[in-house]
Coordinates of C-alpha atoms in Angstrom, one line a residue:
X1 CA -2.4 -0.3 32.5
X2 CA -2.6 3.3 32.9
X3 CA -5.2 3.7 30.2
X4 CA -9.1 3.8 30.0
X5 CA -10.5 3.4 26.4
X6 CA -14.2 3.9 26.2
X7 CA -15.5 3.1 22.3
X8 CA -16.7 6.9 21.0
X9 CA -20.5 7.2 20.4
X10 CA -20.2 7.9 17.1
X11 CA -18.5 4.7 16.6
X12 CA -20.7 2.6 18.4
X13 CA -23.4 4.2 15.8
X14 CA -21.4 2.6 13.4
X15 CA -21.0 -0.6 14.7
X16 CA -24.7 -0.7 15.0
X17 CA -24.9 -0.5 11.5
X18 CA -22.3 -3.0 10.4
X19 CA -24.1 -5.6 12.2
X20 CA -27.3 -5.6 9.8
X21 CA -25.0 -6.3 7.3
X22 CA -22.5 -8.4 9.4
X23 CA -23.7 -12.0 7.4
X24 CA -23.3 -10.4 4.2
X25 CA -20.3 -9.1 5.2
X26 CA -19.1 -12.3 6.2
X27 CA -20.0 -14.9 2.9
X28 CA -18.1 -11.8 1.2
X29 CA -15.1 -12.4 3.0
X30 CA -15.9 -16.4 3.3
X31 CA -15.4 -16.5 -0.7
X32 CA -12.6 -14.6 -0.7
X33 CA -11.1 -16.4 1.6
X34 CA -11.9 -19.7 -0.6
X35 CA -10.6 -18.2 -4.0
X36 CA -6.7 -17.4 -1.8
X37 CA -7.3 -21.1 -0.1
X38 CA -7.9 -23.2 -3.3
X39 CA -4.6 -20.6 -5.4
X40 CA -2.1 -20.7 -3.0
X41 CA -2.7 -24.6 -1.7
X42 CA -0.4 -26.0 -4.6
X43 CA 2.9 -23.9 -3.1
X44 CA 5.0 -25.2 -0.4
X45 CA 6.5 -22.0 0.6
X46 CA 3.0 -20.7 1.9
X47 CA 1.5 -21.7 5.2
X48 CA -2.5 -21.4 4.8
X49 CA -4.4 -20.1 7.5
X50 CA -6.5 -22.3 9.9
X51 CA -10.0 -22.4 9.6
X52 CA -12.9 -23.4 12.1
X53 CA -15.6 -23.2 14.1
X54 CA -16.1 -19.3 14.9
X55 CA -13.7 -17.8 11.8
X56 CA -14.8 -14.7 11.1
X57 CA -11.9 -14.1 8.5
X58 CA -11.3 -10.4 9.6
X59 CA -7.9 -11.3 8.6
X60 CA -6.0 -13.7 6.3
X61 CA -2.6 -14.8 7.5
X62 CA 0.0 -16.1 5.8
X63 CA 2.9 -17.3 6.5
X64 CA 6.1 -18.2 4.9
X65 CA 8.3 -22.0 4.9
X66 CA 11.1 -20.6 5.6
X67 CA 13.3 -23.8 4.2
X68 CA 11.4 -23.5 0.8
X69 CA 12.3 -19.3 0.3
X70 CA 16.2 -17.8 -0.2
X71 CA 14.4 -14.5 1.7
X72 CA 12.8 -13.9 4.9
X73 CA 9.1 -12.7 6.0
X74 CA 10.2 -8.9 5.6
X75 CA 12.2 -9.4 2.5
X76 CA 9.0 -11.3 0.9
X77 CA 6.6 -8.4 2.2
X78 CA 9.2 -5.7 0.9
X79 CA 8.5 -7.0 -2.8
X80 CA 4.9 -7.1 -2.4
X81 CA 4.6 -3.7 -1.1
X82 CA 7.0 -2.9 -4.2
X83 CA 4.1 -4.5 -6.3
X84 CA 1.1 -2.5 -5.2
X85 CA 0.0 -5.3 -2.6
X86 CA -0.7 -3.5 0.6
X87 CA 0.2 -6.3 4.0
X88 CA 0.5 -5.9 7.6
X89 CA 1.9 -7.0 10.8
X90 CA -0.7 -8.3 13.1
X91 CA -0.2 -10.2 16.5
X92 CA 2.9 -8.6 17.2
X93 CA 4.0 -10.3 20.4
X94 CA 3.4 -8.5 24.0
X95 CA 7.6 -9.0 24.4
X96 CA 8.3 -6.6 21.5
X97 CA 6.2 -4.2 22.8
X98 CA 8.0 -1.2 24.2
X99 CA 6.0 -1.2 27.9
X100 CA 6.3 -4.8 28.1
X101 CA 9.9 -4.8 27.6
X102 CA 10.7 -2.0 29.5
X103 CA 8.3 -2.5 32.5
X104 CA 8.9 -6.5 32.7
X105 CA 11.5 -7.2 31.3
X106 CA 10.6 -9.3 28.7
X107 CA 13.0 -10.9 25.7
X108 CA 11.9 -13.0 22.6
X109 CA 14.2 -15.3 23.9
X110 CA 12.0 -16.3 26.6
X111 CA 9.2 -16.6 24.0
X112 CA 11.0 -18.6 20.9
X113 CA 7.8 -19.9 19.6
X114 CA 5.9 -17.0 19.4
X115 CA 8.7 -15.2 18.0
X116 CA 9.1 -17.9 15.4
X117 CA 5.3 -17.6 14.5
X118 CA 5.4 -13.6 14.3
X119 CA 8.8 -13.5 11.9
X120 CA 7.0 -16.1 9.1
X121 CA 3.5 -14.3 9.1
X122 CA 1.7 -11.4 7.6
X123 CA -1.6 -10.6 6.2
X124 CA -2.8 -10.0 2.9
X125 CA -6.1 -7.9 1.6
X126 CA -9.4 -9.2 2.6
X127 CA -12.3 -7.2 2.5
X128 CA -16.0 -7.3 1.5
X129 CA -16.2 -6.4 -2.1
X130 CA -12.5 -7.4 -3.5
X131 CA -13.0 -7.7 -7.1
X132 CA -12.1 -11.0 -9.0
X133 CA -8.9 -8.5 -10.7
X134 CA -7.6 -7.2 -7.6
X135 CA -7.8 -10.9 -5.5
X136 CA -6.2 -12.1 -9.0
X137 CA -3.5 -9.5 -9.0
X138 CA -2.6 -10.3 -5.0
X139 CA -2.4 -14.0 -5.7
X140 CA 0.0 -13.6 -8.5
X141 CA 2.5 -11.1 -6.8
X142 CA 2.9 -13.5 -4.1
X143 CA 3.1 -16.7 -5.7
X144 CA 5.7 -15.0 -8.4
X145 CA 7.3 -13.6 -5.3
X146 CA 7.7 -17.5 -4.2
X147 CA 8.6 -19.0 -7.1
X148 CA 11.8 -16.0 -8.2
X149 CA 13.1 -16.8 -4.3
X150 CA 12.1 -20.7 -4.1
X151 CA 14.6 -23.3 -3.0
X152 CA 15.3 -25.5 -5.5

């Protein structure tokens, strides 16, 4: 509310572009995505991302088994950013959100699940043209991350 957002023509240009390359782009990403899916499916303490019909795997989301780890989400992140492995935040809930709370009211309390779901997730790098050293170096942080703070 309150704001109009028009996409800048230079942008659009852009856009324009990316979408000759916008299969490519995608098995890129796709094989990526396979190489984290088939590394990280042996550990309990990760949460794989679904897949289906439609994925376009802008993003790969993790998320953390909270029972398996002595640390939370943030704690986990903080050592992979410590590490070189650059992650993010993404889907942060409308309630958290400083309009929302302040114009509506709104609580995480009134929205336990999602607030569960936000506090055990966070993306890792996924982009065409990843080589084989940096996906290798990402998939080793975090499953030494996991393993130093597992549950025994």
């Amino acid at each position: 509310p309150g704001y109009k957002c028009n996409l800048p023509d230079i942008l659009g240009a852009l856009g324009r572009c990316q979408l000759k390359k916008c299969q490519e782009l995608f098995e890129s990403r796709k094989k990526i995505v396979e190489l984290y899916n088939s590394r990280f499916a042996e550990y309990d303490f990760l949460q794989l991302p679904p897949d289906g019909e439609g994925n376009a795997w802008h993003l790969y989301m993790l998320r953390i088994n909270p029972e398996k780890l002595h640390i939370n989400r943030n704690e986990f992140t903080a050592i992979l950013q410590e590490e070189g492995i650059g992650i993010s935040m993404h889907f942060i809930p409308h309630f958290r959100m400083t309009y929302m709370k302040e114009t509506f009211g709104l609580k995480p309390e009134d929205f336990p699940n999602a607030e569960k779901q936000f506090e055990l997730s966070f993306t890792i790098p996924l982009w065409p043209g990843m080589t084989e050293e940096m996906i290798d170096m990402v998939v080793s942080v975090i499953i030494k991350t996991g393993k130093d703070h597992y549950v025994c």
